[in-house]
XYZ file of C-alpha atoms in Angstrom:
663
model
C 53.015 113.183 17.458
C 52.316 116.939 16.902
C 48.984 118.181 15.725
C 49.408 120.319 12.585
C 48.281 123.916 12.617
C 45.829 123.246 9.842
C 44.165 120.460 11.845
C 43.929 122.626 14.909
C 42.165 125.357 12.881
C 39.781 122.817 11.410
C 38.988 121.528 14.928
C 38.396 125.069 16.184
C 36.041 125.808 13.293
C 34.056 122.630 14.039
C 34.005 122.765 17.828
C 34.680 126.430 18.756
C 38.086 127.775 19.705
C 37.246 127.572 23.383
C 36.753 123.763 23.098
C 40.116 122.981 21.586
C 42.938 122.911 24.154
C 46.670 122.502 23.805
C 47.948 124.245 26.872
C 50.162 122.166 29.200
C 47.710 122.149 32.101
C 44.863 120.713 30.026
C 47.181 118.138 28.472
C 48.472 116.960 31.882
C 44.950 116.869 33.370
C 43.932 114.517 30.601
C 46.970 112.320 30.763
C 45.803 109.780 33.402
C 42.847 107.883 34.876
C 42.594 105.846 38.068
C 45.554 103.631 37.068
C 49.279 104.401 37.388
C 49.565 105.059 33.637
C 50.510 108.557 32.546
C 50.512 109.490 28.794
C 50.268 113.102 27.673
C 48.030 113.756 24.598
C 48.761 116.363 21.952
C 45.400 118.160 22.239
C 42.151 117.880 24.120
C 38.791 118.705 22.477
C 35.482 119.138 24.321
C 32.390 117.929 22.568
C 29.078 119.663 23.566
C 26.924 118.308 20.717
C 26.881 114.643 19.823
C 25.895 115.460 16.266
C 29.494 116.740 15.530
C 31.223 113.397 16.454
C 31.169 111.976 12.919
C 32.659 115.148 11.397
C 35.182 115.323 14.203
C 36.322 111.681 13.677
C 36.477 112.142 9.927
C 38.801 115.146 10.405
C 41.098 113.055 12.614
C 41.004 109.973 10.403
C 41.932 112.000 7.306
C 44.970 113.391 9.157
C 45.763 109.864 10.632
C 45.676 111.309 14.171
C 44.759 108.854 16.973
C 41.812 109.703 19.275
C 40.803 108.624 22.734
C 37.334 109.020 24.152
C 37.289 110.220 27.786
C 34.510 110.987 30.252
C 34.891 110.409 34.003
C 38.188 108.399 33.538
C 37.327 106.141 36.492
C 38.773 102.965 35.023
C 41.725 101.276 36.682
C 43.707 99.916 33.734
C 44.907 102.899 31.724
C 42.163 102.475 29.173
C 41.911 106.175 28.381
C 45.567 107.134 28.566
C 47.014 108.584 25.317
C 49.671 106.015 24.726
C 50.519 107.286 21.253
C 49.567 110.892 21.801
C 46.864 112.260 19.604
C 43.577 113.893 20.643
C 41.548 113.188 23.731
C 37.834 113.631 22.962
C 36.140 114.699 26.211
C 32.431 113.773 26.137
C 31.476 114.764 29.655
C 29.178 117.451 28.372
C 27.131 114.905 26.497
C 25.035 114.182 29.560
C 21.451 114.426 28.236
C 18.763 111.920 29.151
C 16.765 112.248 25.964
C 13.725 110.185 26.860
C 12.509 107.650 29.400
C 9.862 105.112 28.229
C 8.704 103.211 31.279
C 6.011 101.258 29.463
C 8.445 100.157 26.677
C 11.205 99.481 29.285
C 14.036 101.649 27.928
C 15.672 105.048 28.147
C 17.659 106.958 25.456
C 20.729 108.617 26.811
C 23.918 110.279 25.759
C 27.231 108.636 26.695
C 28.244 111.250 29.302
C 25.211 110.578 31.554
C 26.436 109.694 35.049
C 25.033 106.385 36.168
C 23.718 107.734 39.497
C 22.140 110.628 37.605
C 20.012 108.197 35.590
C 19.098 106.235 38.674
C 17.893 109.413 40.318
C 15.614 110.143 37.332
C 14.235 106.664 37.324
C 13.504 106.237 40.979
C 10.367 108.495 41.131
C 9.013 106.591 38.115
C 9.345 103.272 39.964
C 12.159 101.959 37.762
C 15.892 101.276 37.958
C 18.883 100.517 35.818
C 20.314 97.185 36.846
C 24.161 97.635 36.529
C 25.493 99.351 39.677
C 29.280 99.846 39.616
C 30.700 101.084 42.864
C 31.723 104.302 41.210
C 28.203 105.017 40.039
C 28.273 108.519 41.513
C 30.828 109.588 38.991
C 31.158 106.968 36.227
C 29.218 107.388 32.928
C 26.955 105.120 30.936
C 29.276 105.307 27.899
C 32.234 104.347 30.018
C 30.203 101.476 31.514
C 29.588 100.097 28.002
C 33.191 100.694 26.919
C 34.371 98.588 29.928
C 31.311 96.349 30.168
C 31.024 97.324 33.767
C 28.654 95.416 36.095
C 28.690 95.787 39.900
C 27.017 94.085 42.786
C 23.753 93.224 41.026
C 25.483 91.393 38.054
C 24.780 87.971 39.441
C 21.021 88.348 38.888
C 20.713 91.051 36.344
C 23.837 90.815 34.163
C 26.419 93.370 32.994
C 26.143 96.563 30.872
C 26.071 94.519 27.574
C 23.012 92.581 28.901
C 21.271 95.866 29.787
C 22.069 97.838 26.641
C 19.526 97.430 23.763
C 21.193 99.679 21.164
C 24.333 101.808 20.697
C 24.803 104.380 18.006
C 28.474 104.277 17.109
C 30.825 106.475 15.190
C 33.358 104.129 13.613
C 37.071 104.946 13.346
C 36.461 106.104 9.762
C 33.773 108.505 10.873
C 30.582 106.814 9.598
C 27.634 105.890 11.835
C 26.359 102.436 12.764
C 23.369 101.529 14.903
C 24.160 98.289 16.761
C 21.554 96.060 18.339
C 21.647 92.566 19.742
C 18.701 91.461 17.557
C 19.999 92.721 14.223
C 20.946 90.015 11.635
C 24.538 88.846 11.781
C 27.023 88.742 14.633
C 26.126 90.405 17.866
C 28.212 93.578 17.183
C 26.704 95.358 20.223
C 28.020 92.532 22.438
C 31.410 92.808 20.765
C 31.529 96.571 21.337
C 30.822 96.095 25.013
C 34.178 95.916 26.839
C 36.181 96.978 23.704
C 37.560 100.041 25.648
C 36.966 102.607 22.897
C 39.150 100.683 20.398
C 36.309 100.256 17.894
C 34.856 103.788 17.795
C 32.980 106.418 19.739
C 29.554 105.906 21.392
C 27.186 108.652 20.291
C 23.949 107.492 21.914
C 22.626 104.502 23.884
C 19.275 102.919 24.485
C 19.396 101.100 27.754
C 17.052 98.716 29.415
C 15.194 99.831 32.570
C 13.293 97.598 34.867
C 10.443 98.088 37.347
C 11.610 98.337 40.936
C 11.076 95.091 42.793
C 8.081 94.959 45.154
C 10.369 94.230 48.121
C 14.114 94.415 48.801
C 15.748 92.957 51.918
C 19.434 93.361 52.765
C 21.428 91.163 55.136
C 24.757 91.436 56.860
C 26.444 88.265 57.906
C 29.851 87.745 59.489
C 32.377 84.868 59.341
C 35.515 83.806 61.126
C 37.362 83.544 57.765
C 37.106 84.983 54.300
C 37.407 81.480 52.936
C 34.159 80.415 54.622
C 32.398 83.595 53.490
C 33.258 83.004 49.845
C 32.553 79.255 50.048
C 29.062 80.198 51.123
C 28.620 81.822 47.716
C 29.397 78.543 45.948
C 26.819 76.952 48.184
C 24.207 79.480 47.179
C 24.823 78.832 43.447
C 24.789 75.064 44.019
C 21.281 75.401 45.619
C 20.066 77.607 42.733
C 19.609 80.611 44.939
C 20.329 83.803 42.894
C 20.311 86.834 45.269
C 20.082 90.369 43.924
C 23.598 91.040 45.387
C 26.413 89.120 47.063
C 29.371 91.183 48.239
C 32.234 90.028 50.414
C 34.840 91.980 52.330
C 37.783 91.034 54.467
C 38.676 92.602 57.846
C 41.154 95.028 56.385
C 38.366 96.500 54.197
C 35.742 96.671 56.918
C 38.067 98.425 59.350
C 39.091 100.937 56.719
C 35.421 101.539 55.731
C 34.389 102.047 59.346
C 37.067 104.682 59.958
C 36.152 106.424 56.706
C 32.319 105.998 56.315
C 30.912 104.686 59.638
C 28.756 102.096 57.913
C 28.097 100.050 61.035
C 30.308 97.063 59.956
C 31.496 94.790 62.840
C 35.311 95.221 62.725
C 36.027 92.276 64.896
C 34.879 89.785 62.187
C 37.458 88.379 59.810
C 34.973 88.655 56.945
C 31.493 89.647 56.038
C 28.886 89.187 53.275
C 26.318 91.723 52.238
C 23.506 89.746 50.690
C 20.370 91.186 49.157
C 17.100 89.565 48.033
C 14.325 91.071 45.962
C 10.917 89.995 44.673
C 7.608 89.469 46.362
C 7.298 89.193 50.176
C 6.660 85.485 49.923
C 9.636 84.902 47.656
C 11.964 86.754 49.966
C 10.627 84.970 53.071
C 11.273 81.576 51.377
C 14.752 82.552 50.167
C 15.728 84.101 53.452
C 15.328 80.762 55.252
C 17.586 78.987 52.739
C 20.025 81.843 52.784
C 20.371 81.853 56.540
C 20.727 78.011 56.644
C 23.520 78.092 54.097
C 25.378 80.795 56.005
C 25.032 78.918 59.286
C 26.197 75.703 57.623
C 29.479 77.589 57.015
C 29.742 78.780 60.584
C 28.633 82.364 60.225
C 28.907 84.325 63.460
C 25.920 86.630 62.862
C 23.066 86.996 60.428
C 21.164 90.203 60.617
C 18.695 92.062 58.372
C 18.527 95.841 57.751
C 15.412 96.930 59.437
C 14.523 99.915 57.250
C 15.692 101.748 54.127
C 18.076 103.969 56.108
C 19.963 100.945 57.550
C 20.037 99.378 54.105
C 21.492 102.390 52.430
C 24.051 102.703 55.191
C 25.329 99.169 54.481
C 25.606 99.969 50.771
C 27.229 103.334 51.408
C 30.008 101.541 53.186
C 30.570 99.109 50.256
C 30.684 101.960 47.755
C 33.248 103.768 49.950
C 35.682 100.913 50.035
C 38.052 102.378 47.408
C 37.993 105.894 48.982
C 38.568 104.325 52.394
C 41.754 102.604 51.267
C 42.847 105.753 49.394
C 42.711 107.613 52.695
C 45.424 105.266 54.061
C 48.172 105.873 51.458
C 49.005 108.099 48.504
C 48.175 105.388 45.914
C 45.838 102.418 45.473
C 46.250 99.757 42.808
C 43.049 97.797 42.179
C 42.995 94.297 40.718
C 40.078 92.787 38.856
C 40.486 89.032 38.496
C 37.574 86.595 38.027
C 37.435 82.855 38.704
C 34.762 80.221 38.624
C 32.833 80.517 41.949
C 34.072 77.073 43.068
C 37.690 78.324 42.839
C 37.212 81.495 44.926
C 38.381 80.038 48.265
C 41.456 78.293 46.853
C 42.438 81.315 44.684
C 42.080 83.599 47.751
C 44.579 81.505 49.735
C 47.071 81.846 46.886
C 46.451 85.603 46.616
C 47.276 86.060 50.289
C 50.522 84.162 49.819
C 51.439 86.515 46.888
C 50.673 89.577 48.952
C 52.846 88.264 51.832
C 55.697 87.377 49.485
C 55.845 90.858 48.085
C 55.277 92.539 51.468
C 52.391 94.717 50.335
C 49.120 95.536 52.182
C 45.841 95.110 50.468
C 42.146 94.880 51.245
C 40.085 92.124 49.602
C 36.583 92.716 48.370
C 34.463 90.665 45.963
C 31.466 90.690 43.700
C 31.424 87.195 45.207
C 28.273 86.093 43.265
C 30.272 86.336 40.091
C 33.705 85.152 41.297
C 35.016 88.693 40.643
C 37.375 90.070 43.264
C 39.165 93.384 43.678
C 42.365 93.339 45.726
C 43.079 97.027 46.666
C 46.875 97.440 47.309
C 47.898 100.598 49.065
C 51.390 102.039 48.428
C 53.311 105.252 47.579
C 53.803 105.583 43.856
C 56.704 107.952 44.500
C 58.636 105.027 45.898
C 59.899 103.236 42.770
C 60.904 99.992 44.541
C 57.531 99.737 46.301
C 55.635 100.492 43.059
C 57.555 97.711 41.288
C 56.614 95.186 44.041
C 52.979 96.185 43.758
C 53.023 95.792 39.999
C 54.661 92.360 40.226
C 52.184 91.227 42.945
C 49.180 92.308 40.796
C 50.554 90.495 37.795
C 51.055 87.256 39.791
C 47.457 87.620 41.231
C 46.024 87.813 37.747
C 48.023 84.835 36.645
C 46.748 82.889 39.670
C 43.201 83.673 38.554
C 43.959 82.406 35.101
C 45.590 79.212 36.557
C 42.320 78.591 38.409
C 40.262 78.738 35.162
C 39.612 82.483 35.411
C 40.372 85.695 33.642
C 42.511 88.827 34.183
C 39.441 91.059 34.176
C 35.822 90.815 35.089
C 34.803 94.428 34.479
C 37.763 96.817 34.558
C 39.239 95.838 31.218
C 42.786 95.374 30.007
C 43.909 98.894 28.997
C 47.644 99.255 29.131
C 48.483 97.732 32.428
C 47.261 94.156 31.847
C 48.331 93.760 28.180
C 51.265 91.476 29.041
C 49.043 89.096 31.023
C 46.765 88.666 27.935
C 49.628 86.556 26.517
C 49.365 84.350 29.588
C 45.612 83.909 29.404
C 45.186 83.399 25.616
C 46.806 81.346 22.943
C 48.741 83.074 20.137
C 45.916 82.029 17.750
C 43.244 83.663 19.921
C 45.359 86.867 20.349
C 45.920 86.862 16.571
C 42.136 86.748 15.996
C 41.529 89.615 18.331
C 44.245 91.586 16.523
C 42.615 90.792 13.220
C 39.256 92.131 14.474
C 40.941 95.416 15.419
C 42.685 95.656 12.057
C 39.458 94.910 10.201
C 37.338 97.512 12.014
C 40.158 100.107 12.546
C 42.733 99.549 9.791
C 44.629 102.759 10.515
C 44.725 101.941 14.281
C 43.371 105.315 15.327
C 40.705 104.521 17.943
C 42.395 104.355 21.346
C 45.511 102.579 19.976
C 47.888 100.560 22.104
C 45.246 98.998 24.326
C 44.117 95.443 25.082
C 46.555 93.459 22.914
C 50.082 92.684 24.201
C 53.001 94.242 22.444
C 55.739 91.876 21.282
C 54.167 88.881 23.052
C 52.689 85.998 21.056
C 50.572 84.209 23.638
C 50.794 80.752 25.032
C 51.243 77.654 22.923
C 48.233 75.388 22.874
C 49.219 71.678 22.973
C 47.450 69.556 20.408
C 46.803 66.902 23.018
C 44.497 69.354 24.772
C 42.052 69.217 21.892
C 39.562 66.574 20.962
C 40.836 64.342 18.082
C 37.832 65.156 15.957
C 38.394 68.902 16.503
C 41.969 68.455 15.241
C 40.743 66.502 12.242
C 38.182 69.193 11.350
C 40.869 71.908 11.797
C 43.219 69.977 9.507
C 40.458 69.595 6.962
C 39.629 73.325 6.950
C 43.282 74.216 6.701
C 43.800 71.826 3.800
C 40.752 73.278 1.952
C 41.975 76.850 2.592
C 45.347 75.862 1.084
C 43.598 74.509 -1.987
C 41.079 77.394 -2.146
C 38.102 75.088 -1.859
C 34.729 76.521 -0.850
C 33.498 75.500 2.627
C 29.891 75.485 3.947
C 29.438 74.935 7.695
C 26.400 72.665 8.497
C 25.012 70.854 11.417
C 22.069 68.441 10.966
C 21.010 70.230 7.843
C 17.702 71.514 9.267
C 18.258 74.579 7.119
C 20.481 73.078 4.367
C 18.410 70.242 2.861
C 21.099 68.747 0.627
C 24.672 67.683 1.312
C 27.510 68.849 -0.867
C 31.189 67.970 -1.019
C 31.881 71.395 0.429
C 30.108 70.798 3.738
C 32.098 70.768 6.937
C 30.011 69.775 9.983
C 30.306 69.590 13.721
C 27.623 66.979 13.973
C 30.253 64.250 14.854
C 31.008 66.403 17.986
C 27.855 65.287 19.765
C 28.879 64.875 23.446
C 27.761 66.721 26.616
C 31.112 67.324 28.237
C 30.163 68.718 31.584
C 27.154 69.727 33.643
C 28.538 71.675 36.625
C 25.936 72.248 39.329
C 28.371 74.145 41.538
C 29.268 76.872 39.077
C 25.979 76.339 37.213
C 27.508 75.963 33.822
C 27.379 73.316 31.091
C 30.009 72.624 28.407
C 28.589 70.938 25.320
C 29.921 70.037 21.919
C 28.310 71.940 19.092
C 26.846 68.925 17.353
C 24.545 67.923 20.246
C 20.878 68.288 19.262
C 19.062 70.908 21.316
C 16.189 68.608 22.159
C 18.597 65.924 23.468
C 20.465 68.552 25.486
C 17.250 69.818 27.090
C 16.399 66.256 28.201
C 19.782 65.668 29.664
C 19.730 68.926 31.650
C 16.283 68.147 32.931
C 17.489 64.766 34.149
C 20.098 66.587 36.199
C 17.500 69.026 37.577
C 18.815 72.035 35.693
C 17.602 74.240 32.895
C 18.904 76.465 30.148
C 17.257 79.024 27.772
C 16.956 76.636 24.883
C 13.795 76.402 22.633
C 12.317 72.920 22.742
C 10.855 73.296 19.178
C 14.260 73.825 17.562
C 15.162 70.615 15.679
C 18.842 71.305 14.981
C 22.100 71.392 16.948
C 23.322 73.734 19.647
C 25.983 75.076 17.293
C 23.382 75.813 14.699
C 21.105 77.607 17.168
C 23.994 79.856 18.266
C 25.254 80.450 14.776
C 21.864 81.549 13.615
C 21.225 83.697 16.781
C 17.616 82.434 16.949
C 17.273 82.418 20.761
C 17.888 85.937 22.229
C 17.794 84.562 25.757
C 20.744 82.212 25.125
C 23.283 84.803 23.906
C 23.957 86.508 27.212
C 24.318 83.090 28.825
C 27.327 82.074 26.634
C 30.514 82.254 28.670
C 33.049 80.333 26.513
C 33.492 78.708 23.152
C 35.914 76.914 20.825
C 35.828 77.676 17.136
C 37.931 76.757 14.049
C 38.471 79.893 11.938
C 38.942 79.897 8.093
C 42.699 79.414 8.192
C 42.374 76.337 10.421
C 43.379 77.924 13.685
C 41.629 76.663 16.807
C 40.391 79.495 18.959
C 39.565 79.094 22.640
C 37.779 81.838 24.592
C 36.219 82.042 28.073
C 35.022 79.146 30.216
C 33.124 78.634 33.490
C 33.106 82.414 34.123
C 30.199 84.585 34.958
C 31.926 87.538 33.382
C 35.028 88.145 31.313
C 36.208 91.649 30.216
C 39.614 90.532 28.903
C 39.716 91.453 25.261
C 36.999 91.236 22.563
C 34.059 89.074 23.456
C 34.451 86.286 20.891
C 31.187 84.600 22.029
C 29.371 87.512 20.571
C 31.388 87.551 17.353
C 30.382 84.109 16.313
C 26.780 84.362 17.586
C 24.717 85.089 14.505
C 27.588 84.712 11.994
C 25.825 81.641 10.510
C 29.135 79.795 9.996
C 30.612 82.456 7.744
C 33.476 83.170 10.168
C 34.254 79.686 11.317
C 32.997 76.448 12.726
C 31.894 76.313 16.428
C 33.071 73.110 18.017
C 31.882 73.526 21.645
C 30.416 76.092 24.020
C 30.073 76.788 27.707
C 26.888 78.466 28.930
C 25.058 79.312 32.193
C 22.427 76.848 33.483
C 19.698 77.442 36.065
C 17.850 75.618 38.900
C 14.464 76.653 37.521
C 13.013 76.667 33.967
C 13.855 79.846 32.071
C 12.277 81.556 29.050
C 13.429 80.562 25.596
C 12.115 82.091 22.405
C 12.750 80.835 18.882
C 13.019 83.584 16.330
C 12.930 83.261 12.505
C 16.272 82.787 10.823
C 17.640 85.906 9.087
C 20.728 85.420 6.959
C 23.413 88.103 7.505
C 24.417 89.959 4.321
C 27.690 91.602 3.527
C 25.969 94.420 1.659
C 24.001 95.598 4.695
C 26.639 94.995 7.294
C 30.006 96.863 6.833
C 31.510 95.296 9.918
C 30.679 91.729 8.783
C 32.186 92.598 5.358
C 35.345 93.949 6.920
C 35.761 91.024 9.350
C 35.080 88.433 6.638
C 37.597 90.063 4.328
C 40.233 89.981 7.066
C 39.604 86.435 8.353
C 38.709 84.867 5.012
C 40.378 86.887 2.311
C 39.731 84.100 -0.288
C 36.035 84.160 0.553
C 35.996 80.363 1.024
C 33.384 80.587 3.857
C 31.064 82.951 2.004
C 27.995 81.010 0.981
C 24.769 82.677 -0.140
C 21.569 81.788 1.651
C 20.048 79.895 -1.223
C 23.190 78.226 -2.468
């Protein structure tokens, strides 16, 4: 694609001539990120004032020119490469921290703020921002949200989506939306997180900040095998111990880090864990005893604590230097990002090592082990085509191995270009079709970072009907039949909101079984028709808890559809839903995090049954009681929510699922 002369002139008038670049050097410098992808844009524009973003996007939309947001470009999947040419919008200059409100617990920031820059501003105030990606010294907050980054503290504090309260977005058409988790309707902010810039440009963010814990204590423990180290992590979860951080490294990593950063890691050990506890002195003392006992039960060789802040920071400096340490050993590093249920880590690891050996490539293995998220870092020379091909094949097989073990191809790095083909291995054709429909609904001209996430020319795996519950198949057939006959459909549960039954009702109340309470991965899988009060009792009998309000009289599906419990939404890790054409959609599972494609849990949370019928969900459970708040029910309206209107029109063009609140 070539940028027309008239468009270039319009861009120069809007941004200033010095901020519109078409010279070859600028185009080449903006053609890559930390992946192996290389795609040259047609122009690069630098934005120094966030207020011009709507006008900028409208100019590009009118000319049907694709655009790609770019800041630090630290992602590893080709997410900000200009696959179809177009204009790279550089937002690095949007690095203002507008306001910090410690008493209210939030900060207002521009998308180009570097994560470590914010942490430095918060530290003297006694606060911190929970997500801590290893690249925090260079990565930006807008990029963190676009990828839904997390880091070492994710096990306890969640990912970027969980720590973002609001995002002001410029849509692909150039109009402005303010997205919040607590707004009526679907959790659009949760859907935006991890969408890799394919749904618009982030203009401003309000992020959650937390008081610094009273005490933090960091431990280094070594093992004779990486399998024993990661198995210890499953043991922690099974005991309900949630450390602030749990990081694992193999010997290849520790030796590279020692040569590069001199972090004080014992290089003779086959594996090590960095574990961190926070809280009161009494809490840490109690948890330390359990932590040490669990490590010793798995045959740890040493268990030592950092004696002061300098020693603690030295341990973390080594972890953050892992990528740079491997990069010092070869011209290129390819980073994987698979996630599996914690119980599958050890078995998946053994398979990963067999894959690496089969392809004859060298890699370090390091993990956000508390979340089952691991990053194989394969070193090679990208100038060697044969070697590069082997590395690419090895990474694809590793990701497929993660999926085979109930996992996902990405925990935080996203899909970008380089993992698109594996999306067809992870998801069914129906689920991929739904994700494609979301993109078409919200970006009909395919201008916002096109060519990312969704596979090209691949339909996805075929879901066997035998894999689904007979009642789910019956309900899907009923919805498909009604769609064919253009009959109206109203999704109901136990009718705690709808007081009368009608012939149009379709209900999940016959799906009333608790399918699984997993105290190793700390998840539960429950059919949507189970009553919340019955579910709470069943969980308590198993000695586990979930953020469910005891005064809610209806079903789990109804609670989620109405988005009445804000503490539950971030705990949802998987769901099955029947959409208006009768397709059965499966997403997620026993995963602590999943950055592969659009987060469908967030799409159906708050949709009040207007986008489909939830049949079952998987969510996190806990060893101790957790807060649960029941909010008033607010019906989402098409008139006040342009994204809901667009997605409904795409998924349900006959408006069969559109039912007014008082119908």
